[in-house]
Short mmCIF file of C-alpha atoms in Angstrom, two decimals:
data_model
loop_
_atom_site.label_atom_id
_atom_site.label_comp_id
_atom_site.label_asym_id
_atom_site.label_seq_id
_atom_site.Cartn_x
_atom_site.Cartn_y
_atom_site.Cartn_z
CA UNK A 75 31.23 -7.31 14.48
CA UNK A 76 31.67 -10.98 14.10
CA UNK A 77 29.33 -13.64 15.09
CA UNK A 78 30.52 -16.51 17.60
CA UNK A 79 27.76 -19.05 16.45
CA UNK A 80 28.73 -22.26 17.83
CA UNK A 81 25.59 -23.86 16.61
CA UNK A 82 23.46 -23.43 19.80
CA UNK A 83 22.40 -20.06 18.98
CA UNK A 84 25.03 -18.16 20.51
CA UNK A 85 25.47 -14.66 18.98
CA UNK A 86 27.88 -11.72 19.62
CA UNK A 87 25.94 -9.41 21.84
CA UNK A 88 27.03 -6.32 19.55
CA UNK A 89 25.37 -8.26 16.69
CA UNK A 90 22.42 -9.13 18.43
CA UNK A 91 21.98 -5.55 19.54
CA UNK A 92 22.56 -4.34 16.13
CA UNK A 93 19.90 -6.86 14.81
CA UNK A 94 17.34 -5.57 17.25
CA UNK A 95 17.91 -1.83 16.33
CA UNK A 96 17.44 -2.66 12.56
CA UNK A 97 14.38 -5.03 13.29
CA UNK A 98 12.94 -2.03 15.40
CA UNK A 99 13.27 0.33 12.44
CA UNK A 100 11.61 -2.36 10.20
CA UNK A 101 8.84 -2.47 12.64
CA UNK A 102 8.43 1.35 12.75
CA UNK A 103 8.44 1.66 9.02
CA UNK A 104 5.86 -1.17 8.64
CA UNK A 105 3.67 0.62 10.94
CA UNK A 106 3.86 3.71 8.93
CA UNK A 107 3.36 2.03 5.61
CA UNK A 108 -0.08 0.46 7.26
CA UNK A 109 -1.08 3.93 8.39
CA UNK A 110 -0.34 5.53 5.12
CA UNK A 111 -2.24 2.79 3.22
CA UNK A 112 -5.22 3.21 5.49
CA UNK A 113 -5.12 6.99 4.73
CA UNK A 114 -5.03 6.13 1.05
CA UNK A 115 -8.00 3.92 1.30
CA UNK A 116 -9.96 6.57 3.23
CA UNK A 117 -9.28 8.95 0.12
CA UNK A 118 -9.89 6.13 -2.49
CA UNK A 119 -13.34 5.34 -0.68
CA UNK A 120 -14.25 9.11 -0.98
CA UNK A 121 -13.40 8.88 -4.75
CA UNK A 122 -15.47 5.81 -5.05
CA UNK A 123 -18.42 7.37 -3.50
CA UNK A 124 -18.12 10.43 -5.89
CA UNK A 125 -17.97 8.17 -8.84
CA UNK A 126 -20.75 6.06 -7.69
CA UNK A 127 -23.11 9.21 -7.18
CA UNK A 128 -22.23 10.35 -10.79
CA UNK A 129 -22.10 6.99 -12.29
CA UNK A 130 -18.55 6.93 -13.29
CA UNK A 131 -17.00 3.60 -14.06
CA UNK A 132 -15.12 2.09 -10.92
CA UNK A 133 -11.73 1.91 -13.21
CA UNK A 134 -9.75 4.52 -14.80
CA UNK A 135 -7.23 2.82 -16.94
CA UNK A 136 -5.66 6.22 -18.34
CA UNK A 137 -5.16 7.46 -14.60
CA UNK A 138 -3.72 4.09 -13.49
CA UNK A 139 -1.25 4.00 -16.32
CA UNK A 140 -0.23 7.62 -15.54
CA UNK A 141 0.10 6.37 -11.88
CA UNK A 142 2.12 3.17 -12.64
CA UNK A 143 4.56 5.31 -14.77
CA UNK A 144 4.79 8.14 -11.99
CA UNK A 145 5.52 5.38 -9.26
CA UNK A 146 8.03 3.66 -11.55
CA UNK A 147 10.05 7.00 -11.77
CA UNK A 148 9.66 7.44 -8.19
CA UNK A 149 11.02 3.84 -7.49
CA UNK A 150 14.01 4.53 -9.95
CA UNK A 151 14.84 7.73 -7.95
CA UNK A 152 14.74 5.81 -4.67
CA UNK A 153 16.94 2.95 -5.90
CA UNK A 154 13.69 0.64 -5.62
CA UNK A 155 13.01 -2.02 -8.30
CA UNK A 156 10.30 -0.41 -10.58
CA UNK A 157 9.10 -3.72 -11.43
CA UNK A 158 8.30 -4.29 -7.60
CA UNK A 159 6.80 -0.78 -7.40
CA UNK A 160 4.61 -1.62 -10.34
CA UNK A 161 3.22 -4.90 -8.79
CA UNK A 162 2.80 -3.33 -5.37
CA UNK A 163 0.61 -0.47 -7.10
CA UNK A 164 -1.30 -2.89 -9.32
CA UNK A 165 -2.26 -4.66 -6.12
CA UNK A 166 -3.56 -1.73 -4.51
CA UNK A 167 -5.35 -0.43 -7.56
CA UNK A 168 -6.83 -3.75 -7.83
CA UNK A 169 -8.21 -3.50 -4.22
CA UNK A 170 -9.19 0.09 -4.93
CA UNK A 171 -11.55 -1.05 -8.04
CA UNK A 172 -13.06 -3.86 -5.99
CA UNK A 173 -13.93 -1.33 -3.19
CA UNK A 174 -15.36 1.23 -6.04
CA UNK A 175 -17.44 -1.51 -7.39
CA UNK A 176 -18.84 -2.56 -4.16
CA UNK A 177 -19.58 1.32 -3.50
CA UNK A 178 -21.41 1.44 -6.89
CA UNK A 179 -23.53 -1.59 -6.15
CA UNK A 180 -24.45 -0.49 -2.69
CA UNK A 181 -25.31 3.05 -4.21
CA UNK A 182 -27.47 1.44 -6.82
CA UNK A 183 -29.18 -0.69 -4.08
CA UNK A 184 -29.98 2.46 -1.87
CA UNK A 185 -27.42 1.09 0.57
CA UNK A 186 -24.70 3.44 2.15
CA UNK A 187 -21.94 2.95 4.68
CA UNK A 188 -24.16 4.76 7.17
CA UNK A 189 -26.62 1.79 6.92
CA UNK A 190 -23.95 -0.50 8.54
#
């Protein structure tokens, strides 16, 4: 496939079709990622509530370190940059801890999600 780009945006129809097919796949993957993240956060909210009720700390550095190492290994086997995977997980962990802190504070104050 070659492009016949003349500067006015003309692209070979076969190239445009392949581009559209690839972009549709990317859109489907993005949707799956969002749904998986939502499910992950539903689970971590339950963890946060359990921690709050039992007065456990919001963060668990040992677990986080194990998870980061596990994700780095998974990334390597999937031929994904392990540093990127670690940054991604650190971003998620930070958000989870923020949620757990809020849940703990709400629990101490007698506020629950059912009160919303």
